[in-house]
Amino acid sequence: GAGVSQSPSNKVTEKGKDVELRCDPISGHTALYWYRQSLGQGLEFLIYFQGNSAPDKSGLPSDRFSAERTGGSVSTLTIQRTQQEDSAVYLCASSSGQSSYEQYFGPGTRLTVT
Amino acid sequence: GIQVEQSPPDLILQEGANSTLRCNFSDSVNNLQWFHQNPWGQLINLFYIPSGTKQNGRLSATTVATERYSLLYISSSQTTDSGVYFCAVDRDSGTYKYIFGTGTRLKVLA
């Protein structure tokens, strides 16, 4: 595609429910990243994929958070048993991972846990 | 871990004014990018600049990696320049994850 896309753009869920957030990277980009931005804050790294493998999961805040990537393309970030502190904008980025490591960001998913 | 500090934290300009935003980082880095986050939350790439100087229209950036800082220059500011400017760096660690600075919030007045 022309850019990184994410869905849904907004998600409101009740505390304790599971949510799935989707990221479609730029076609051909092998590297994919998830970040989180809480209200008025900077961005916090969550997880990095190279192809389908995740060599760096160091930013995942708890074992309620998991992510996968299939076919070297689409990635899904899953949050189980959501808590109010999970409310944030979740941003996905991709880079070619080869000739350049410049990251391109999607529009984000705004998650609100009530 | 690496620390990334941006200054000033807030900046108010009159339209047409020039400004310089600074990003200091505490360790060697492999990659550095400047982003503009517009009022709708979209992060827009401004510069990928691990070293050297680049210019794009009214914006330019310089990174002096040996001295661990980068500067973003905005000339003849416009109201559409308003938003938050982030500097992001990744350490020479091979994972390419970015550590973001705290941002500079810019407001340009008409």
PDB file of C-alpha atoms in Angstrom:
ATOM      1  CA  GLY A   1       0.000   0.000   0.000  1.00  0.00           C
ATOM      2  CA  ALA A   2       0.923   3.655  -0.165  1.00  0.00           C
ATOM      3  CA  GLY A   3       1.494   3.962   3.571  1.00  0.00           C
ATOM      4  CA  VAL A   4       1.138   2.186   6.882  1.00  0.00           C
ATOM      5  CA  SER A   5      -2.481   1.543   7.781  1.00  0.00           C
ATOM      6  CA  GLN A   6      -3.991   0.612  11.121  1.00  0.00           C
ATOM      7  CA  SER A   7      -7.399  -0.572  12.203  1.00  0.00           C
ATOM      8  CA  PRO A   8      -9.588   0.215  13.927  1.00  0.00           C
ATOM      9  CA  SER A   9      -8.899   3.933  14.199  1.00  0.00           C
ATOM     10  CA  ASN A  10     -10.794   4.058  17.492  1.00  0.00           C
ATOM     11  CA  LYS A  11     -11.710   1.323  19.938  1.00  0.00           C
ATOM     12  CA  VAL A  12     -13.707   1.639  23.132  1.00  0.00           C
ATOM     13  CA  THR A  13     -13.805  -1.457  25.290  1.00  0.00           C
ATOM     14  CA  GLU A  14     -14.846  -2.429  28.761  1.00  0.00           C
ATOM     15  CA  LYS A  15     -12.285  -3.284  31.391  1.00  0.00           C
ATOM     16  CA  GLY A  16     -11.467  -6.981  31.305  1.00  0.00           C
ATOM     17  CA  LYS A  17     -12.221  -7.519  27.614  1.00  0.00           C
ATOM     18  CA  ASP A  18      -9.630  -8.561  25.035  1.00  0.00           C
ATOM     19  CA  VAL A  19      -8.798  -6.339  22.052  1.00  0.00           C
ATOM     20  CA  GLU A  20      -6.918  -6.854  18.797  1.00  0.00           C
ATOM     21  CA  LEU A  21      -5.231  -4.045  16.920  1.00  0.00           C
ATOM     22  CA  ARG A  22      -4.100  -4.483  13.342  1.00  0.00           C
ATOM     23  CA  CYS A  23      -1.227  -2.994  11.370  1.00  0.00           C
ATOM     24  CA  ASP A  24      -0.604  -3.216   7.625  1.00  0.00           C
ATOM     25  CA  PRO A  25       2.957  -2.067   6.869  1.00  0.00           C
ATOM     26  CA  ILE A  26       4.232  -0.534   3.663  1.00  0.00           C
ATOM     27  CA  SER A  27       4.514  -3.232   1.028  1.00  0.00           C
ATOM     28  CA  GLY A  28       7.959  -4.790   1.011  1.00  0.00           C
ATOM     29  CA  HIS A  29       8.998  -3.454   4.410  1.00  0.00           C
ATOM     30  CA  THR A  30      10.500  -6.255   6.470  1.00  0.00           C
ATOM     31  CA  ALA A  31      10.749  -4.415   9.777  1.00  0.00           C
ATOM     32  CA  LEU A  32       7.674  -3.541  11.826  1.00  0.00           C
ATOM     33  CA  TYR A  33       7.385  -1.765  15.182  1.00  0.00           C
ATOM     34  CA  TRP A  34       4.660  -1.129  17.733  1.00  0.00           C
ATOM     35  CA  TYR A  35       4.729   1.922  20.003  1.00  0.00           C
ATOM     36  CA  ARG A  36       2.324   3.334  22.560  1.00  0.00           C
ATOM     37  CA  GLN A  37       1.600   6.980  23.282  1.00  0.00           C
ATOM     38  CA  SER A  38      -0.275   7.847  26.428  1.00  0.00           C
ATOM     39  CA  LEU A  39      -2.136  11.159  26.629  1.00  0.00           C
ATOM     40  CA  GLY A  40       0.282  14.068  26.361  1.00  0.00           C
ATOM     41  CA  GLN A  41       3.313  11.802  26.503  1.00  0.00           C
ATOM     42  CA  GLY A  42       6.035  10.720  24.145  1.00  0.00           C
ATOM     43  CA  LEU A  43       6.156   7.393  22.397  1.00  0.00           C
ATOM     44  CA  GLU A  44       7.087   4.188  24.177  1.00  0.00           C
ATOM     45  CA  PHE A  45       8.519   1.216  22.266  1.00  0.00           C
ATOM     46  CA  LEU A  46       6.616  -2.051  22.631  1.00  0.00           C
ATOM     47  CA  ILE A  47       7.927  -4.656  20.162  1.00  0.00           C
ATOM     48  CA  TYR A  48       9.958  -5.012  16.970  1.00  0.00           C
ATOM     49  CA  PHE A  49       9.550  -7.582  14.187  1.00  0.00           C
ATOM     50  CA  GLN A  50      12.053  -8.502  11.510  1.00  0.00           C
ATOM     51  CA  GLY A  51      10.097 -10.641   9.102  1.00  0.00           C
ATOM     52  CA  ASN A  52       7.874 -12.858  11.226  1.00  0.00           C
ATOM     53  CA  SER A  53      10.192 -13.070  14.191  1.00  0.00           C
ATOM     54  CA  ALA A  54      10.318 -10.691  17.127  1.00  0.00           C
ATOM     55  CA  PRO A  55      13.925 -10.286  18.273  1.00  0.00           C
ATOM     56  CA  ASP A  56      12.968  -7.533  20.694  1.00  0.00           C
ATOM     57  CA  LYS A  57       9.878  -7.770  22.897  1.00  0.00           C
ATOM     58  CA  SER A  58      11.433  -5.794  25.695  1.00  0.00           C
ATOM     59  CA  GLY A  59       8.851  -3.032  25.673  1.00  0.00           C
ATOM     60  CA  LEU A  60       5.749  -5.155  26.229  1.00  0.00           C
ATOM     61  CA  PRO A  61       4.445  -3.876  29.597  1.00  0.00           C
ATOM     62  CA  SER A  62       3.003  -7.160  30.865  1.00  0.00           C
ATOM     63  CA  ASP A  63       2.153 -10.692  29.801  1.00  0.00           C
ATOM     64  CA  ARG A  64      -1.332  -9.456  28.888  1.00  0.00           C
ATOM     65  CA  PHE A  65       0.262  -7.959  25.765  1.00  0.00           C
ATOM     66  CA  SER A  66       1.255 -10.112  22.809  1.00  0.00           C
ATOM     67  CA  ALA A  67       1.880  -9.565  19.121  1.00  0.00           C
ATOM     68  CA  GLU A  68       2.317 -11.659  16.052  1.00  0.00           C
ATOM     69  CA  ARG A  69       3.160 -11.120  12.435  1.00  0.00           C
ATOM     70  CA  THR A  70       2.266 -13.486   9.644  1.00  0.00           C
ATOM     71  CA  GLY A  71       3.535 -13.714   6.090  1.00  0.00           C
ATOM     72  CA  GLY A  72       6.047 -10.986   6.795  1.00  0.00           C
ATOM     73  CA  SER A  73       3.278  -8.451   6.451  1.00  0.00           C
ATOM     74  CA  VAL A  74       0.249  -7.831   8.684  1.00  0.00           C
ATOM     75  CA  SER A  75       0.777  -7.651  12.432  1.00  0.00           C
ATOM     76  CA  THR A  76      -1.724  -7.951  15.256  1.00  0.00           C
ATOM     77  CA  LEU A  77      -1.222  -6.577  18.753  1.00  0.00           C
ATOM     78  CA  THR A  78      -3.459  -8.290  21.301  1.00  0.00           C
ATOM     79  CA  ILE A  79      -4.215  -6.986  24.758  1.00  0.00           C
ATOM     80  CA  GLN A  80      -5.944  -9.446  27.072  1.00  0.00           C
ATOM     81  CA  ARG A  81      -8.043  -8.499  30.088  1.00  0.00           C
ATOM     82  CA  THR A  82      -7.699  -4.792  29.329  1.00  0.00           C
ATOM     83  CA  GLN A  83      -7.137  -2.344  32.166  1.00  0.00           C
ATOM     84  CA  GLN A  84      -7.808   1.394  32.273  1.00  0.00           C
ATOM     85  CA  GLU A  85      -4.074   2.110  32.202  1.00  0.00           C
ATOM     86  CA  ASP A  86      -3.966   0.468  28.765  1.00  0.00           C
ATOM     87  CA  SER A  87      -5.842   3.463  27.342  1.00  0.00           C
ATOM     88  CA  ALA A  88      -3.521   5.115  24.845  1.00  0.00           C
ATOM     89  CA  VAL A  89      -2.845   5.547  21.153  1.00  0.00           C
ATOM     90  CA  TYR A  90      -1.116   2.502  19.698  1.00  0.00           C
ATOM     91  CA  LEU A  91       1.115   3.347  16.757  1.00  0.00           C
ATOM     92  CA  CYS A  92       2.652   1.028  14.225  1.00  0.00           C
ATOM     93  CA  ALA A  93       5.664   1.831  12.060  1.00  0.00           C
ATOM     94  CA  SER A  94       7.555   0.005   9.337  1.00  0.00           C
ATOM     95  CA  SER A  95      10.918   0.343   7.663  1.00  0.00           C
ATOM     96  CA  SER A  96      12.556  -1.415   4.771  1.00  0.00           C
ATOM     97  CA  GLY A  97      14.975  -2.998   7.207  1.00  0.00           C
ATOM     98  CA  GLN A  98      17.605  -3.285   4.541  1.00  0.00           C
ATOM     99  CA  SER A  99      18.926  -0.246   2.749  1.00  0.00           C
ATOM    100  CA  SER A 100      17.290   2.178   5.174  1.00  0.00           C
ATOM    101  CA  TYR A 101      16.009   2.095   8.718  1.00  0.00           C
ATOM    102  CA  GLU A 102      13.859   5.193   8.330  1.00  0.00           C
ATOM    103  CA  GLN A 103      10.564   4.458  10.069  1.00  0.00           C
ATOM    104  CA  TYR A 104       7.166   5.403   8.656  1.00  0.00           C
ATOM    105  CA  PHE A 105       4.222   5.603  11.028  1.00  0.00           C
ATOM    106  CA  GLY A 106       0.572   4.731  10.635  1.00  0.00           C
ATOM    107  CA  PRO A 107      -2.266   6.921  11.933  1.00  0.00           C
ATOM    108  CA  GLY A 108      -2.637   4.931  15.144  1.00  0.00           C
ATOM    109  CA  THR A 109      -5.462   3.234  17.019  1.00  0.00           C
ATOM    110  CA  ARG A 110      -6.927   5.167  19.931  1.00  0.00           C
ATOM    111  CA  LEU A 111      -7.865   2.665  22.629  1.00  0.00           C
ATOM    112  CA  THR A 112     -10.143   3.693  25.468  1.00  0.00           C
ATOM    113  CA  VAL A 113     -10.807   1.246  28.287  1.00  0.00           C
ATOM    114  CA  THR A 114     -13.869   2.151  30.361  1.00  0.00           C
TER     115      THR A 114
ATOM    116  CA  GLY B   1      19.454   3.329  28.845  1.00  0.00           C
ATOM    117  CA  ILE B   2      19.953   6.171  26.420  1.00  0.00           C
ATOM    118  CA  GLN B   3      18.409   9.498  27.365  1.00  0.00           C
ATOM    119  CA  VAL B   4      16.970  11.859  24.758  1.00  0.00           C
ATOM    120  CA  GLU B   5      16.253  15.415  25.802  1.00  0.00           C
ATOM    121  CA  GLN B   6      14.578  18.054  23.686  1.00  0.00           C
ATOM    122  CA  SER B   7      14.476  21.769  24.195  1.00  0.00           C
ATOM    123  CA  PRO B   8      12.627  23.969  24.550  1.00  0.00           C
ATOM    124  CA  PRO B   9       9.616  21.982  25.801  1.00  0.00           C
ATOM    125  CA  ASP B  10       7.201  24.665  24.598  1.00  0.00           C
ATOM    126  CA  LEU B  11       7.564  27.394  22.022  1.00  0.00           C
ATOM    127  CA  ILE B  12       5.174  30.092  20.824  1.00  0.00           C
ATOM    128  CA  LEU B  13       6.039  31.977  17.662  1.00  0.00           C
ATOM    129  CA  GLN B  14       4.487  34.678  15.589  1.00  0.00           C
ATOM    130  CA  GLU B  15       3.934  33.651  11.992  1.00  0.00           C
ATOM    131  CA  GLY B  16       7.033  34.378   9.931  1.00  0.00           C
ATOM    132  CA  ALA B  17       9.505  33.915  12.778  1.00  0.00           C
ATOM    133  CA  ASN B  18      12.425  31.470  12.754  1.00  0.00           C
ATOM    134  CA  SER B  19      13.230  28.904  15.424  1.00  0.00           C
ATOM    135  CA  THR B  20      15.739  26.239  16.407  1.00  0.00           C
ATOM    136  CA  LEU B  21      14.779  23.052  18.206  1.00  0.00           C
ATOM    137  CA  ARG B  22      17.438  20.966  19.894  1.00  0.00           C
ATOM    138  CA  CYS B  23      17.783  17.249  20.627  1.00  0.00           C
ATOM    139  CA  ASN B  24      20.538  15.980  22.942  1.00  0.00           C
ATOM    140  CA  PHE B  25      21.245  12.280  23.384  1.00  0.00           C
ATOM    141  CA  SER B  26      23.380  10.588  25.984  1.00  0.00           C
ATOM    142  CA  ASP B  27      25.036   7.806  23.970  1.00  0.00           C
ATOM    143  CA  SER B  28      26.135   6.969  20.452  1.00  0.00           C
ATOM    144  CA  VAL B  29      23.301   6.362  18.029  1.00  0.00           C
ATOM    145  CA  ASN B  30      22.893   4.545  14.763  1.00  0.00           C
ATOM    146  CA  ASN B  31      19.836   6.306  13.434  1.00  0.00           C
ATOM    147  CA  LEU B  32      18.045   9.580  14.145  1.00  0.00           C
ATOM    148  CA  GLN B  33      14.778  10.956  12.843  1.00  0.00           C
ATOM    149  CA  TRP B  34      12.794  14.138  13.347  1.00  0.00           C
ATOM    150  CA  PHE B  35       9.003  13.898  13.275  1.00  0.00           C
ATOM    151  CA  HIS B  36       6.177  16.395  13.357  1.00  0.00           C
ATOM    152  CA  GLN B  37       3.045  15.182  15.129  1.00  0.00           C
ATOM    153  CA  ASN B  38       0.157  17.183  13.758  1.00  0.00           C
ATOM    154  CA  PRO B  39      -2.947  18.104  15.799  1.00  0.00           C
ATOM    155  CA  TRP B  40      -4.665  14.909  14.549  1.00  0.00           C
ATOM    156  CA  GLY B  41      -1.891  12.758  15.993  1.00  0.00           C
ATOM    157  CA  GLN B  42      -0.255  11.682  12.740  1.00  0.00           C
ATOM    158  CA  LEU B  43       3.532  11.415  12.896  1.00  0.00           C
ATOM    159  CA  ILE B  44       5.023  12.929   9.782  1.00  0.00           C
ATOM    160  CA  ASN B  45       8.615  12.193   8.796  1.00  0.00           C
ATOM    161  CA  LEU B  46      10.680  15.326   8.526  1.00  0.00           C
ATOM    162  CA  PHE B  47      14.252  14.099   8.338  1.00  0.00           C
ATOM    163  CA  TYR B  48      16.176  10.871   8.620  1.00  0.00           C
ATOM    164  CA  ILE B  49      19.514  12.319   9.679  1.00  0.00           C
ATOM    165  CA  PRO B  50      21.980  10.177  11.650  1.00  0.00           C
ATOM    166  CA  SER B  51      24.682  12.677  10.663  1.00  0.00           C
ATOM    167  CA  GLY B  52      25.248  15.718   8.496  1.00  0.00           C
ATOM    168  CA  THR B  53      22.882  18.394   7.264  1.00  0.00           C
ATOM    169  CA  LYS B  54      19.716  18.201   5.200  1.00  0.00           C
ATOM    170  CA  GLN B  55      17.257  20.775   3.959  1.00  0.00           C
ATOM    171  CA  ASN B  56      13.674  20.484   2.794  1.00  0.00           C
ATOM    172  CA  GLY B  57      11.988  23.758   1.954  1.00  0.00           C
ATOM    173  CA  ARG B  58      11.699  25.910   5.068  1.00  0.00           C
ATOM    174  CA  LEU B  59      13.046  23.147   7.288  1.00  0.00           C
ATOM    175  CA  SER B  60      16.587  22.004   7.758  1.00  0.00           C
ATOM    176  CA  ALA B  61      18.356  19.750  10.222  1.00  0.00           C
ATOM    177  CA  THR B  62      21.895  19.131  11.390  1.00  0.00           C
ATOM    178  CA  THR B  63      23.184  16.218  13.424  1.00  0.00           C
ATOM    179  CA  VAL B  64      26.611  16.252  15.033  1.00  0.00           C
ATOM    180  CA  ALA B  65      26.842  12.642  16.147  1.00  0.00           C
ATOM    181  CA  THR B  66      30.271  13.029  17.793  1.00  0.00           C
ATOM    182  CA  GLU B  67      28.851  15.713  20.072  1.00  0.00           C
ATOM    183  CA  ARG B  68      25.535  13.901  20.534  1.00  0.00           C
ATOM    184  CA  TYR B  69      23.075  16.501  19.394  1.00  0.00           C
ATOM    185  CA  SER B  70      20.784  17.375  16.517  1.00  0.00           C
ATOM    186  CA  LEU B  71      19.137  20.663  15.581  1.00  0.00           C
ATOM    187  CA  LEU B  72      15.957  21.307  13.626  1.00  0.00           C
ATOM    188  CA  TYR B  73      15.580  24.737  12.050  1.00  0.00           C
ATOM    189  CA  ILE B  74      12.220  26.137  11.047  1.00  0.00           C
ATOM    190  CA  SER B  75      12.301  29.324   9.005  1.00  0.00           C
ATOM    191  CA  SER B  76       9.408  31.648   8.146  1.00  0.00           C
ATOM    192  CA  SER B  77       7.070  29.650  10.383  1.00  0.00           C
ATOM    193  CA  GLN B  78       3.446  29.124   9.381  1.00  0.00           C
ATOM    194  CA  THR B  79       0.399  28.228  11.456  1.00  0.00           C
ATOM    195  CA  THR B  80       0.456  24.773   9.871  1.00  0.00           C
ATOM    196  CA  ASP B  81       3.815  24.175  11.562  1.00  0.00           C
ATOM    197  CA  SER B  82       2.011  23.970  14.907  1.00  0.00           C
ATOM    198  CA  GLY B  83       2.153  20.638  16.690  1.00  0.00           C
ATOM    199  CA  VAL B  84       4.725  18.586  18.537  1.00  0.00           C
ATOM    200  CA  TYR B  85       8.191  17.924  17.172  1.00  0.00           C
ATOM    201  CA  PHE B  86       9.871  14.703  18.236  1.00  0.00           C
ATOM    202  CA  CYS B  87      13.420  13.556  17.895  1.00  0.00           C
ATOM    203  CA  ALA B  88      13.903   9.772  17.943  1.00  0.00           C
ATOM    204  CA  VAL B  89      17.146   7.828  18.108  1.00  0.00           C
ATOM    205  CA  ASP B  90      18.162   4.214  18.098  1.00  0.00           C
ATOM    206  CA  ARG B  91      21.268   2.876  19.741  1.00  0.00           C
ATOM    207  CA  ASP B  92      23.820   0.914  17.843  1.00  0.00           C
ATOM    208  CA  SER B  93      22.171  -2.261  19.095  1.00  0.00           C
ATOM    209  CA  GLY B  94      20.911  -3.856  15.916  1.00  0.00           C
ATOM    210  CA  THR B  95      17.248  -3.797  16.836  1.00  0.00           C
ATOM    211  CA  TYR B  96      16.493  -0.325  15.455  1.00  0.00           C
ATOM    212  CA  LYS B  97      13.853   0.491  18.029  1.00  0.00           C
ATOM    213  CA  TYR B  98      13.489   4.202  18.553  1.00  0.00           C
ATOM    214  CA  ILE B  99      13.770   6.007  21.849  1.00  0.00           C
ATOM    215  CA  PHE B 100      11.747   9.184  21.580  1.00  0.00           C
ATOM    216  CA  GLY B 101      12.487  12.503  23.159  1.00  0.00           C
ATOM    217  CA  THR B 102       9.865  14.313  25.190  1.00  0.00           C
ATOM    218  CA  GLY B 103       9.051  16.620  22.288  1.00  0.00           C
ATOM    219  CA  THR B 104       8.825  20.349  21.660  1.00  0.00           C
ATOM    220  CA  ARG B 105       5.277  21.691  21.507  1.00  0.00           C
ATOM    221  CA  LEU B 106       5.163  24.507  18.956  1.00  0.00           C
ATOM    222  CA  LYS B 107       2.336  26.963  18.491  1.00  0.00           C
ATOM    223  CA  VAL B 108       2.516  29.454  15.642  1.00  0.00           C
ATOM    224  CA  LEU B 109       0.196  32.422  15.937  1.00  0.00           C
ATOM    225  CA  ALA B 110      -1.324  34.165  12.909  1.00  0.00           C
TER     226      ALA B 110
END
